[in-house]
PDB file of C-alpha atoms and ligand atoms in Angstrom:
ATOM      1  CA  UNK A   1      -0.058   0.046  -0.085  1.00  0.00           C
ATOM      2  CA  UNK A   2       2.691   2.497   1.051  1.00  0.00           C
ATOM      3  CA  UNK A   3       4.602   1.814  -2.293  1.00  0.00           C
ATOM      4  CA  UNK A   4       1.644   2.864  -4.144  1.00  0.00           C
ATOM      5  CA  UNK A   5       2.069   6.716  -2.609  1.00  0.00           C
ATOM      6  CA  UNK A   6       4.141   9.035  -4.268  1.00  0.00           C
ATOM      7  CA  UNK A   7       4.842  11.356  -1.285  1.00  0.00           C
ATOM      8  CA  UNK A   8       8.348  11.236  -0.137  1.00  0.00           C
ATOM      9  CA  UNK A   9       9.396  10.258   3.519  1.00  0.00           C
ATOM     10  CA  UNK A  10      11.370  13.525   3.958  1.00  0.00           C
ATOM     11  CA  UNK A  11      10.863  17.140   3.316  1.00  0.00           C
ATOM     12  CA  UNK A  12      12.198  17.460  -0.203  1.00  0.00           C
ATOM     13  CA  UNK A  13      13.117  20.737  -1.789  1.00  0.00           C
ATOM     14  CA  UNK A  14      11.161  20.072  -4.857  1.00  0.00           C
ATOM     15  CA  UNK A  15       7.895  19.842  -2.739  1.00  0.00           C
ATOM     16  CA  UNK A  16       8.729  22.743  -0.638  1.00  0.00           C
ATOM     17  CA  UNK A  17       9.567  24.967  -3.799  1.00  0.00           C
ATOM     18  CA  UNK A  18       6.292  23.716  -5.263  1.00  0.00           C
ATOM     19  CA  UNK A  19       4.215  24.406  -2.266  1.00  0.00           C
ATOM     20  CA  UNK A  20       5.615  27.986  -2.362  1.00  0.00           C
ATOM     21  CA  UNK A  21       5.484  28.853  -5.886  1.00  0.00           C
ATOM     22  CA  UNK A  22       2.582  26.359  -7.170  1.00  0.00           C
ATOM     23  CA  UNK A  23       4.994  24.877  -9.750  1.00  0.00           C
ATOM     24  CA  UNK A  24       8.296  23.231 -10.415  1.00  0.00           C
ATOM     25  CA  UNK A  25      11.299  25.577  -9.713  1.00  0.00           C
ATOM     26  CA  UNK A  26      14.937  24.756 -10.851  1.00  0.00           C
ATOM     27  CA  UNK A  27      18.147  25.996  -9.525  1.00  0.00           C
ATOM     28  CA  UNK A  28      20.800  27.197 -11.935  1.00  0.00           C
ATOM     29  CA  UNK A  29      24.294  26.924 -10.938  1.00  0.00           C
ATOM     30  CA  UNK A  30      26.561  29.853 -11.210  1.00  0.00           C
ATOM     31  CA  UNK A  31      30.254  30.111 -10.935  1.00  0.00           C
ATOM     32  CA  UNK A  32      30.737  33.859 -10.350  1.00  0.00           C
ATOM     33  CA  UNK A  33      34.476  34.013 -10.038  1.00  0.00           C
ATOM     34  CA  UNK A  34      34.799  34.403  -6.528  1.00  0.00           C
ATOM     35  CA  UNK A  35      37.697  32.905  -4.329  1.00  0.00           C
ATOM     36  CA  UNK A  36      38.112  31.647  -0.819  1.00  0.00           C
ATOM     37  CA  UNK A  37      39.601  32.766   2.154  1.00  0.00           C
ATOM     38  CA  UNK A  38      40.753  29.225   3.070  1.00  0.00           C
ATOM     39  CA  UNK A  39      42.493  29.140  -0.236  1.00  0.00           C
ATOM     40  CA  UNK A  40      43.998  32.517  -0.834  1.00  0.00           C
ATOM     41  CA  UNK A  41      45.897  32.662   2.556  1.00  0.00           C
ATOM     42  CA  UNK A  42      43.698  34.843   4.449  1.00  0.00           C
ATOM     43  CA  UNK A  43      42.449  32.059   6.617  1.00  0.00           C
ATOM     44  CA  UNK A  44      44.412  29.378   5.245  1.00  0.00           C
ATOM     45  CA  UNK A  45      46.354  27.826   2.185  1.00  0.00           C
ATOM     46  CA  UNK A  46      45.399  25.036   0.271  1.00  0.00           C
ATOM     47  CA  UNK A  47      41.783  24.791   1.163  1.00  0.00           C
ATOM     48  CA  UNK A  48      39.781  22.013   2.831  1.00  0.00           C
ATOM     49  CA  UNK A  49      41.636  18.750   2.172  1.00  0.00           C
ATOM     50  CA  UNK A  50      39.067  17.520  -0.293  1.00  0.00           C
ATOM     51  CA  UNK A  51      38.563  20.664  -2.357  1.00  0.00           C
ATOM     52  CA  UNK A  52      40.215  20.979  -5.807  1.00  0.00           C
ATOM     53  CA  UNK A  53      40.986  23.874  -7.963  1.00  0.00           C
ATOM     54  CA  UNK A  54      37.283  24.194  -8.903  1.00  0.00           C
ATOM     55  CA  UNK A  55      35.812  24.828  -5.321  1.00  0.00           C
ATOM     56  CA  UNK A  56      32.943  22.653  -5.910  1.00  0.00           C
ATOM     57  CA  UNK A  57      31.851  24.712  -8.983  1.00  0.00           C
ATOM     58  CA  UNK A  58      31.443  24.074 -12.801  1.00  0.00           C
ATOM     59  CA  UNK A  59      34.488  26.002 -13.664  1.00  0.00           C
ATOM     60  CA  UNK A  60      32.432  28.285 -15.974  1.00  0.00           C
ATOM     61  CA  UNK A  61      33.980  31.607 -14.786  1.00  0.00           C
ATOM     62  CA  UNK A  62      37.371  30.256 -15.841  1.00  0.00           C
ATOM     63  CA  UNK A  63      35.976  29.681 -19.172  1.00  0.00           C
ATOM     64  CA  UNK A  64      34.985  33.177 -19.453  1.00  0.00           C
ATOM     65  CA  UNK A  65      31.308  32.907 -19.226  1.00  0.00           C
ATOM     66  CA  UNK A  66      29.431  35.823 -17.561  1.00  0.00           C
ATOM     67  CA  UNK A  67      26.870  35.225 -14.918  1.00  0.00           C
ATOM     68  CA  UNK A  68      24.184  36.320 -17.363  1.00  0.00           C
ATOM     69  CA  UNK A  69      25.173  33.927 -19.857  1.00  0.00           C
ATOM     70  CA  UNK A  70      25.286  31.143 -17.435  1.00  0.00           C
ATOM     71  CA  UNK A  71      21.904  32.040 -16.249  1.00  0.00           C
ATOM     72  CA  UNK A  72      20.422  32.261 -19.710  1.00  0.00           C
ATOM     73  CA  UNK A  73      22.165  29.033 -20.857  1.00  0.00           C
ATOM     74  CA  UNK A  74      20.947  27.011 -17.591  1.00  0.00           C
ATOM     75  CA  UNK A  75      17.467  28.310 -17.841  1.00  0.00           C
ATOM     76  CA  UNK A  76      17.056  27.287 -21.406  1.00  0.00           C
ATOM     77  CA  UNK A  77      18.349  23.828 -20.545  1.00  0.00           C
ATOM     78  CA  UNK A  78      16.317  23.309 -17.559  1.00  0.00           C
ATOM     79  CA  UNK A  79      13.170  24.749 -19.397  1.00  0.00           C
ATOM     80  CA  UNK A  80      13.888  22.154 -22.089  1.00  0.00           C
ATOM     81  CA  UNK A  81      14.373  19.397 -19.713  1.00  0.00           C
ATOM     82  CA  UNK A  82      11.860  19.861 -17.203  1.00  0.00           C
ATOM     83  CA  UNK A  83       9.426  22.345 -18.513  1.00  0.00           C
ATOM     84  CA  UNK A  84      10.548  24.825 -15.740  1.00  0.00           C
ATOM     85  CA  UNK A  85       9.382  28.302 -15.903  1.00  0.00           C
ATOM     86  CA  UNK A  86      10.769  29.507 -12.518  1.00  0.00           C
ATOM     87  CA  UNK A  87      14.358  29.363 -11.503  1.00  0.00           C
ATOM     88  CA  UNK A  88      16.723  30.149  -8.516  1.00  0.00           C
ATOM     89  CA  UNK A  89      20.247  31.593  -8.991  1.00  0.00           C
ATOM     90  CA  UNK A  90      22.511  29.263  -7.324  1.00  0.00           C
ATOM     91  CA  UNK A  91      25.881  30.887  -6.573  1.00  0.00           C
ATOM     92  CA  UNK A  92      28.028  27.602  -5.659  1.00  0.00           C
ATOM     93  CA  UNK A  93      31.596  27.666  -6.401  1.00  0.00           C
ATOM     94  CA  UNK A  94      33.992  28.935  -3.860  1.00  0.00           C
ATOM     95  CA  UNK A  95      32.877  31.381  -1.112  1.00  0.00           C
ATOM     96  CA  UNK A  96      30.151  33.704  -2.712  1.00  0.00           C
ATOM     97  CA  UNK A  97      30.247  36.317  -0.061  1.00  0.00           C
ATOM     98  CA  UNK A  98      33.771  36.843   0.013  1.00  0.00           C
ATOM     99  CA  UNK A  99      34.085  40.247  -1.536  1.00  0.00           C
ATOM    100  CA  UNK A 100      33.000  43.942  -0.953  1.00  0.00           C
ATOM    101  CA  UNK A 101      29.217  44.326  -0.719  1.00  0.00           C
ATOM    102  CA  UNK A 102      29.183  46.469  -4.043  1.00  0.00           C
ATOM    103  CA  UNK A 103      30.930  43.441  -5.783  1.00  0.00           C
ATOM    104  CA  UNK A 104      28.640  41.183  -4.351  1.00  0.00           C
ATOM    105  CA  UNK A 105      25.459  43.231  -5.231  1.00  0.00           C
ATOM    106  CA  UNK A 106      26.649  43.538  -8.865  1.00  0.00           C
ATOM    107  CA  UNK A 107      27.267  39.921  -9.269  1.00  0.00           C
ATOM    108  CA  UNK A 108      24.036  38.929  -7.616  1.00  0.00           C
ATOM    109  CA  UNK A 109      22.028  41.468  -9.529  1.00  0.00           C
ATOM    110  CA  UNK A 110      23.619  40.160 -12.848  1.00  0.00           C
ATOM    111  CA  UNK A 111      21.999  36.851 -12.175  1.00  0.00           C
ATOM    112  CA  UNK A 112      18.661  38.474 -12.086  1.00  0.00           C
ATOM    113  CA  UNK A 113      18.053  38.231 -15.685  1.00  0.00           C
ATOM    114  CA  UNK A 114      14.173  38.600 -15.811  1.00  0.00           C
ATOM    115  CA  UNK A 115      11.157  38.043 -13.556  1.00  0.00           C
ATOM    116  CA  UNK A 116      11.390  34.089 -14.186  1.00  0.00           C
ATOM    117  CA  UNK A 117      14.147  34.305 -11.529  1.00  0.00           C
ATOM    118  CA  UNK A 118      12.340  33.909  -8.218  1.00  0.00           C
ATOM    119  CA  UNK A 119      15.046  33.366  -5.757  1.00  0.00           C
ATOM    120  CA  UNK A 120      18.815  33.399  -4.872  1.00  0.00           C
ATOM    121  CA  UNK A 121      20.917  30.774  -3.242  1.00  0.00           C
ATOM    122  CA  UNK A 122      24.329  31.847  -2.037  1.00  0.00           C
ATOM    123  CA  UNK A 123      26.896  29.320  -0.796  1.00  0.00           C
ATOM    124  CA  UNK A 124      29.593  30.268   1.680  1.00  0.00           C
ATOM    125  CA  UNK A 125      31.549  29.856   4.717  1.00  0.00           C
ATOM    126  CA  UNK A 126      30.632  30.824   8.311  1.00  0.00           C
ATOM    127  CA  UNK A 127      33.695  33.260   8.288  1.00  0.00           C
ATOM    128  CA  UNK A 128      32.363  34.987   5.345  1.00  0.00           C
ATOM    129  CA  UNK A 129      29.208  35.983   6.888  1.00  0.00           C
ATOM    130  CA  UNK A 130      28.897  39.333   8.597  1.00  0.00           C
ATOM    131  CA  UNK A 131      26.174  42.023   9.181  1.00  0.00           C
ATOM    132  CA  UNK A 132      26.783  43.598   5.708  1.00  0.00           C
ATOM    133  CA  UNK A 133      26.419  40.342   3.934  1.00  0.00           C
ATOM    134  CA  UNK A 134      23.210  39.528   5.950  1.00  0.00           C
ATOM    135  CA  UNK A 135      21.842  42.992   5.232  1.00  0.00           C
ATOM    136  CA  UNK A 136      22.357  42.711   1.493  1.00  0.00           C
ATOM    137  CA  UNK A 137      20.978  39.196   1.258  1.00  0.00           C
ATOM    138  CA  UNK A 138      17.969  40.367   3.200  1.00  0.00           C
ATOM    139  CA  UNK A 139      17.432  43.352   0.824  1.00  0.00           C
ATOM    140  CA  UNK A 140      16.772  40.926  -2.179  1.00  0.00           C
ATOM    141  CA  UNK A 141      14.280  39.105   0.037  1.00  0.00           C
ATOM    142  CA  UNK A 142      12.609  42.522   0.676  1.00  0.00           C
ATOM    143  CA  UNK A 143      12.497  42.734  -3.479  1.00  0.00           C
ATOM    144  CA  UNK A 144      10.207  39.715  -3.371  1.00  0.00           C
ATOM    145  CA  UNK A 145      12.850  36.961  -3.978  1.00  0.00           C
ATOM    146  CA  UNK A 146      13.283  33.801  -1.955  1.00  0.00           C
ATOM    147  CA  UNK A 147      16.796  33.986  -0.497  1.00  0.00           C
ATOM    148  CA  UNK A 148      18.781  30.979   0.923  1.00  0.00           C
ATOM    149  CA  UNK A 149      22.316  31.372   2.447  1.00  0.00           C
ATOM    150  CA  UNK A 150      23.939  27.976   2.169  1.00  0.00           C
ATOM    151  CA  UNK A 151      26.842  27.691   4.885  1.00  0.00           C
ATOM    152  CA  UNK A 152      29.169  24.816   4.785  1.00  0.00           C
ATOM    153  CA  UNK A 153      29.655  23.127   8.241  1.00  0.00           C
ATOM    154  CA  UNK A 154      30.679  19.515   7.309  1.00  0.00           C
ATOM    155  CA  UNK A 155      31.221  18.426  10.913  1.00  0.00           C
ATOM    156  CA  UNK A 156      30.013  19.720  14.343  1.00  0.00           C
ATOM    157  CA  UNK A 157      33.316  18.466  15.761  1.00  0.00           C
ATOM    158  CA  UNK A 158      36.306  20.997  15.889  1.00  0.00           C
ATOM    159  CA  UNK A 159      38.734  18.370  16.070  1.00  0.00           C
ATOM    160  CA  UNK A 160      37.639  17.134  12.468  1.00  0.00           C
ATOM    161  CA  UNK A 161      37.322  20.525  11.449  1.00  0.00           C
ATOM    162  CA  UNK A 162      40.889  21.171  12.424  1.00  0.00           C
ATOM    163  CA  UNK A 163      41.922  17.583  10.700  1.00  0.00           C
ATOM    164  CA  UNK A 164      40.191  18.715   7.179  1.00  0.00           C
ATOM    165  CA  UNK A 165      41.620  22.290   7.340  1.00  0.00           C
ATOM    166  CA  UNK A 166      38.319  24.061   7.267  1.00  0.00           C
ATOM    167  CA  UNK A 167      39.808  27.084   8.961  1.00  0.00           C
ATOM    168  CA  UNK A 168      36.705  27.616  11.103  1.00  0.00           C
ATOM    169  CA  UNK A 169      34.958  25.955  14.204  1.00  0.00           C
ATOM    170  CA  UNK A 170      31.519  25.032  15.037  1.00  0.00           C
ATOM    171  CA  UNK A 171      31.143  28.041  17.203  1.00  0.00           C
ATOM    172  CA  UNK A 172      32.054  30.218  14.180  1.00  0.00           C
ATOM    173  CA  UNK A 173      29.007  28.590  12.462  1.00  0.00           C
ATOM    174  CA  UNK A 174      26.658  28.869  15.229  1.00  0.00           C
ATOM    175  CA  UNK A 175      27.455  32.813  15.387  1.00  0.00           C
ATOM    176  CA  UNK A 176      27.032  33.129  11.437  1.00  0.00           C
ATOM    177  CA  UNK A 177      23.761  31.240  11.677  1.00  0.00           C
ATOM    178  CA  UNK A 178      22.558  33.685  14.492  1.00  0.00           C
ATOM    179  CA  UNK A 179      23.129  36.747  12.409  1.00  0.00           C
ATOM    180  CA  UNK A 180      21.699  35.294   9.190  1.00  0.00           C
ATOM    181  CA  UNK A 181      18.456  34.404  11.480  1.00  0.00           C
ATOM    182  CA  UNK A 182      18.575  37.930  12.915  1.00  0.00           C
ATOM    183  CA  UNK A 183      18.030  39.100   9.223  1.00  0.00           C
ATOM    184  CA  UNK A 184      15.585  36.263   8.606  1.00  0.00           C
ATOM    185  CA  UNK A 185      17.358  34.487   5.899  1.00  0.00           C
ATOM    186  CA  UNK A 186      16.632  30.921   5.037  1.00  0.00           C
ATOM    187  CA  UNK A 187      19.674  28.976   6.027  1.00  0.00           C
ATOM    188  CA  UNK A 188      20.745  25.526   4.588  1.00  0.00           C
ATOM    189  CA  UNK A 189      23.753  23.837   5.925  1.00  0.00           C
ATOM    190  CA  UNK A 190      25.755  21.111   4.337  1.00  0.00           C
ATOM    191  CA  UNK A 191      27.276  18.248   6.012  1.00  0.00           C
ATOM    192  CA  UNK A 192      29.756  15.555   5.011  1.00  0.00           C
ATOM    193  CA  UNK A 193      29.545  11.828   5.993  1.00  0.00           C
ATOM    194  CA  UNK A 194      32.962   9.804   5.759  1.00  0.00           C
ATOM    195  CA  UNK A 195      35.355  12.561   6.993  1.00  0.00           C
ATOM    196  CA  UNK A 196      38.690  11.287   8.177  1.00  0.00           C
ATOM    197  CA  UNK A 197      38.749  10.399  11.727  1.00  0.00           C
ATOM    198  CA  UNK A 198      34.989  10.088  12.038  1.00  0.00           C
ATOM    199  CA  UNK A 199      32.875   7.005  12.691  1.00  0.00           C
ATOM    200  CA  UNK A 200      29.093   6.412  12.685  1.00  0.00           C
ATOM    201  CA  UNK A 201      29.086   8.004  16.346  1.00  0.00           C
ATOM    202  CA  UNK A 202      30.614  11.266  15.462  1.00  0.00           C
ATOM    203  CA  UNK A 203      28.813  11.760  12.106  1.00  0.00           C
ATOM    204  CA  UNK A 204      25.207  11.175  13.993  1.00  0.00           C
ATOM    205  CA  UNK A 205      26.502  13.426  16.880  1.00  0.00           C
ATOM    206  CA  UNK A 206      26.612  16.076  14.130  1.00  0.00           C
ATOM    207  CA  UNK A 207      23.175  15.699  13.080  1.00  0.00           C
ATOM    208  CA  UNK A 208      22.202  15.637  16.669  1.00  0.00           C
ATOM    209  CA  UNK A 209      24.045  18.851  17.717  1.00  0.00           C
ATOM    210  CA  UNK A 210      22.505  20.788  14.554  1.00  0.00           C
ATOM    211  CA  UNK A 211      19.036  19.189  14.720  1.00  0.00           C
ATOM    212  CA  UNK A 212      17.943  21.865  17.305  1.00  0.00           C
ATOM    213  CA  UNK A 213      19.436  24.846  15.726  1.00  0.00           C
ATOM    214  CA  UNK A 214      17.214  27.298  13.658  1.00  0.00           C
ATOM    215  CA  UNK A 215      18.246  25.704  10.260  1.00  0.00           C
ATOM    216  CA  UNK A 216      15.692  25.595   7.359  1.00  0.00           C
ATOM    217  CA  UNK A 217      17.810  23.338   5.092  1.00  0.00           C
ATOM    218  CA  UNK A 218      20.319  20.645   4.782  1.00  0.00           C
ATOM    219  CA  UNK A 219      22.308  18.886   2.130  1.00  0.00           C
ATOM    220  CA  UNK A 220      23.948  15.669   2.610  1.00  0.00           C
ATOM    221  CA  UNK A 221      27.195  14.506   1.005  1.00  0.00           C
ATOM    222  CA  UNK A 222      29.530  11.557   1.047  1.00  0.00           C
ATOM    223  CA  UNK A 223      33.210  12.415   1.110  1.00  0.00           C
ATOM    224  CA  UNK A 224      34.434  11.291  -2.137  1.00  0.00           C
ATOM    225  CA  UNK A 225      38.113  11.846  -3.313  1.00  0.00           C
ATOM    226  CA  UNK A 226      38.865  13.895  -6.317  1.00  0.00           C
ATOM    227  CA  UNK A 227      42.065  14.294  -8.196  1.00  0.00           C
ATOM    228  CA  UNK A 228      44.607  16.883  -7.316  1.00  0.00           C
ATOM    229  CA  UNK A 229      43.622  17.087  -3.382  1.00  0.00           C
ATOM    230  CA  UNK A 230      45.220  16.445  -0.194  1.00  0.00           C
ATOM    231  CA  UNK A 231      42.494  13.578   0.169  1.00  0.00           C
ATOM    232  CA  UNK A 232      43.929  11.960  -2.818  1.00  0.00           C
ATOM    233  CA  UNK A 233      47.361  11.635  -1.203  1.00  0.00           C
ATOM    234  CA  UNK A 234      45.863  10.303   1.892  1.00  0.00           C
ATOM    235  CA  UNK A 235      43.903   7.781  -0.107  1.00  0.00           C
ATOM    236  CA  UNK A 236      46.872   6.586  -2.312  1.00  0.00           C
ATOM    237  CA  UNK A 237      48.973   6.154   0.722  1.00  0.00           C
ATOM    238  CA  UNK A 238      46.273   3.843   2.200  1.00  0.00           C
ATOM    239  CA  UNK A 239      45.498   6.258   5.091  1.00  0.00           C
ATOM    240  CA  UNK A 240      41.804   6.787   4.266  1.00  0.00           C
ATOM    241  CA  UNK A 241      39.256   4.266   3.260  1.00  0.00           C
ATOM    242  CA  UNK A 242      35.874   5.847   1.892  1.00  0.00           C
ATOM    243  CA  UNK A 243      32.537   4.818   3.172  1.00  0.00           C
ATOM    244  CA  UNK A 244      30.777   1.969   1.775  1.00  0.00           C
ATOM    245  CA  UNK A 245      27.383   2.823   0.157  1.00  0.00           C
ATOM    246  CA  UNK A 246      25.190   0.873   2.449  1.00  0.00           C
ATOM    247  CA  UNK A 247      27.067   2.679   5.260  1.00  0.00           C
ATOM    248  CA  UNK A 248      26.351   6.009   3.625  1.00  0.00           C
ATOM    249  CA  UNK A 249      22.495   5.146   3.165  1.00  0.00           C
ATOM    250  CA  UNK A 250      22.161   4.082   6.737  1.00  0.00           C
ATOM    251  CA  UNK A 251      23.587   7.297   7.880  1.00  0.00           C
ATOM    252  CA  UNK A 252      21.379   9.320   5.716  1.00  0.00           C
ATOM    253  CA  UNK A 253      18.316   7.351   6.615  1.00  0.00           C
ATOM    254  CA  UNK A 254      19.250   7.755  10.430  1.00  0.00           C
ATOM    255  CA  UNK A 255      19.992  11.465  10.249  1.00  0.00           C
ATOM    256  CA  UNK A 256      16.562  12.116   8.579  1.00  0.00           C
ATOM    257  CA  UNK A 257      14.756  10.478  11.262  1.00  0.00           C
ATOM    258  CA  UNK A 258      16.527  12.653  13.744  1.00  0.00           C
ATOM    259  CA  UNK A 259      15.871  16.061  11.980  1.00  0.00           C
ATOM    260  CA  UNK A 260      12.686  17.978  12.260  1.00  0.00           C
ATOM    261  CA  UNK A 261      10.374  18.047   9.192  1.00  0.00           C
ATOM    262  CA  UNK A 262      10.558  21.661   8.796  1.00  0.00           C
ATOM    263  CA  UNK A 263      14.249  21.267   7.643  1.00  0.00           C
ATOM    264  CA  UNK A 264      13.975  21.147   3.880  1.00  0.00           C
ATOM    265  CA  UNK A 265      16.271  18.257   2.358  1.00  0.00           C
ATOM    266  CA  UNK A 266      18.113  20.067  -0.576  1.00  0.00           C
ATOM    267  CA  UNK A 267      20.564  17.156  -1.336  1.00  0.00           C
ATOM    268  CA  UNK A 268      21.037  13.582  -0.227  1.00  0.00           C
ATOM    269  CA  UNK A 269      24.003  12.570  -2.022  1.00  0.00           C
ATOM    270  CA  UNK A 270      27.066  14.149  -3.648  1.00  0.00           C
ATOM    271  CA  UNK A 271      27.538  14.551  -7.499  1.00  0.00           C
ATOM    272  CA  UNK A 272      31.505  14.235  -8.304  1.00  0.00           C
ATOM    273  CA  UNK A 273      32.641  15.258 -11.932  1.00  0.00           C
ATOM    274  CA  UNK A 274      33.160  11.572 -13.304  1.00  0.00           C
ATOM    275  CA  UNK A 275      36.530  12.585 -14.915  1.00  0.00           C
ATOM    276  CA  UNK A 276      37.905  13.799 -11.292  1.00  0.00           C
ATOM    277  CA  UNK A 277      36.771  10.902  -9.107  1.00  0.00           C
ATOM    278  CA  UNK A 278      39.141   8.775  -7.556  1.00  0.00           C
ATOM    279  CA  UNK A 279      37.005   7.006  -5.125  1.00  0.00           C
ATOM    280  CA  UNK A 280      34.500   5.415  -3.883  1.00  0.00           C
ATOM    281  CA  UNK A 281      33.368   4.066  -7.179  1.00  0.00           C
ATOM    282  CA  UNK A 282      29.798   3.961  -6.005  1.00  0.00           C
ATOM    283  CA  UNK A 283      29.780   7.853  -6.018  1.00  0.00           C
ATOM    284  CA  UNK A 284      29.503   7.781  -9.843  1.00  0.00           C
ATOM    285  CA  UNK A 285      26.126   6.145  -9.428  1.00  0.00           C
ATOM    286  CA  UNK A 286      23.981   9.003  -7.625  1.00  0.00           C
ATOM    287  CA  UNK A 287      20.817   7.251  -8.843  1.00  0.00           C
ATOM    288  CA  UNK A 288      21.208   3.959  -7.120  1.00  0.00           C
ATOM    289  CA  UNK A 289      22.110   5.718  -3.794  1.00  0.00           C
ATOM    290  CA  UNK A 290      18.924   7.684  -3.812  1.00  0.00           C
ATOM    291  CA  UNK A 291      16.965   4.487  -4.800  1.00  0.00           C
ATOM    292  CA  UNK A 292      18.613   2.781  -1.761  1.00  0.00           C
ATOM    293  CA  UNK A 293      17.823   5.573   0.626  1.00  0.00           C
ATOM    294  CA  UNK A 294      14.124   5.532  -0.536  1.00  0.00           C
ATOM    295  CA  UNK A 295      14.017   1.791   0.013  1.00  0.00           C
ATOM    296  CA  UNK A 296      15.685   1.807   3.162  1.00  0.00           C
ATOM    297  CA  UNK A 297      13.383   4.490   4.590  1.00  0.00           C
ATOM    298  CA  UNK A 298      10.387   2.291   3.473  1.00  0.00           C
ATOM    299  CA  UNK A 299      11.775  -1.011   4.781  1.00  0.00           C
ATOM    300  CA  UNK A 300      12.547   0.290   8.182  1.00  0.00           C
ATOM    301  CA  UNK A 301       9.430   2.593   8.335  1.00  0.00           C
ATOM    302  CA  UNK A 302      11.688   5.652   8.957  1.00  0.00           C
ATOM    303  CA  UNK A 303      10.582   9.117   8.026  1.00  0.00           C
ATOM    304  CA  UNK A 304      11.953  12.769   8.655  1.00  0.00           C
ATOM    305  CA  UNK A 305      11.223  13.696  12.247  1.00  0.00           C
ATOM    306  CA  UNK A 306      10.334  10.041  13.373  1.00  0.00           C
ATOM    307  CA  UNK A 307      12.683   9.970  16.511  1.00  0.00           C
ATOM    308  CA  UNK A 308      11.591  13.534  17.607  1.00  0.00           C
ATOM    309  CA  UNK A 309       8.272  11.971  17.849  1.00  0.00           C
ATOM    310  CA  UNK A 310       6.945  13.810  14.574  1.00  0.00           C
ATOM    311  CA  UNK A 311       3.965  12.065  12.717  1.00  0.00           C
ATOM    312  CA  UNK A 312       4.391  10.150   9.711  1.00  0.00           C
ATOM    313  CA  UNK A 313       4.209  12.328   6.843  1.00  0.00           C
ATOM    314  CA  UNK A 314       2.017   9.910   4.734  1.00  0.00           C
ATOM    315  CA  UNK A 315      -0.593   9.854   7.407  1.00  0.00           C
ATOM    316  CA  UNK A 316      -0.615  13.573   7.713  1.00  0.00           C
ATOM    317  CA  UNK A 317      -1.168  13.921   3.738  1.00  0.00           C
ATOM    318  CA  UNK A 318       2.033  16.232   3.501  1.00  0.00           C
ATOM    319  CA  UNK A 319       4.453  17.149   1.829  1.00  0.00           C
ATOM    320  CA  UNK A 320       5.169  20.513   3.351  1.00  0.00           C
ATOM    321  CA  UNK A 321       4.581  21.485   7.193  1.00  0.00           C
TER     322      UNK A 321
HETATM  323  S1  LIG B 401      35.551  26.435   1.821  1.00  0.00           S
HETATM  324 FE1  LIG B 401      34.807  25.712   0.017  1.00  0.00          FE
HETATM  325  S2  LIG B 401      35.906  26.765  -1.437  1.00  0.00           S
HETATM  326 FE2  LIG B 401      37.086  27.092   0.361  1.00  0.00          FE
HETATM  327  S3  LIG B 401      38.577  25.378   0.521  1.00  0.00           S
HETATM  328 FE3  LIG B 401      36.801  24.679   1.578  1.00  0.00          FE
HETATM  329  S4  LIG B 401      35.618  23.507   0.030  1.00  0.00           S
HETATM  330 FE4  LIG B 401      37.208  24.643  -1.232  1.00  0.00          FE
END
């Protein structure tokens, strides 16, 4: 019977956006040519040990594509593929609040190519979030856009953050979150499972520590090793063993059960560039991982919020709180 129902057992971004806008909304990924204080020497050099020269981006800025060109091409592609008519400009690569406010404003404005763009999502680090940045982002919300601040945390353990050379602490993250919420911004965080030195206990403790924070969204990633990173050196020397796919699936399902339903799940697995991936092999097959997560939630009768005593979304007739 349950298999016949299409609703998800977690609060998916697609459902959240459909409930807000009444139709499908797609994110267009932008590489706006920013850098990162953890790479340029301000905070650190070399960056996080899993980050390569693209800073999790498409590399479009290096290829000379303007923000406007990236938006128009992305919108056309997504309109063709999904028949989408509304879009969110997602500033993904590096730290997209790491520049003076006038530079930030010009780059964000350039993404607002026409009124099909209904939102902004800006990825950054906790140490690149201050009063001015929050006020600037809030000004777009006042113009009627949905604004998401995406802030990487990865782990709530300071020992791990030091080990992976993040250049910030959990306390920095909490301070930045507090500031962003003071400006009523929607905040999504990123968490990575399989970081060196962490076992399931530490990974789930991260989820426990963030589950009571005023977060609005979360992205889950497995740690995958890509070429040209310090993780690659560790892996090649046999000093790092990636998670198995089944271990990752278990961790995500347990985490969902721990998180409140109001937290919008924006991603359940990573998406490495195939040509850069070193390990694990299973990271190439995102579709299977997603299917395994859906099946595990179903077979174990888990749903987002279950461990908090929140009701089964299928019985409540959700999606959307
Ligand atoms: S904060 Fe992001 S862009 Fe900067 S080094 Fe780490 S992963 Fe790379």
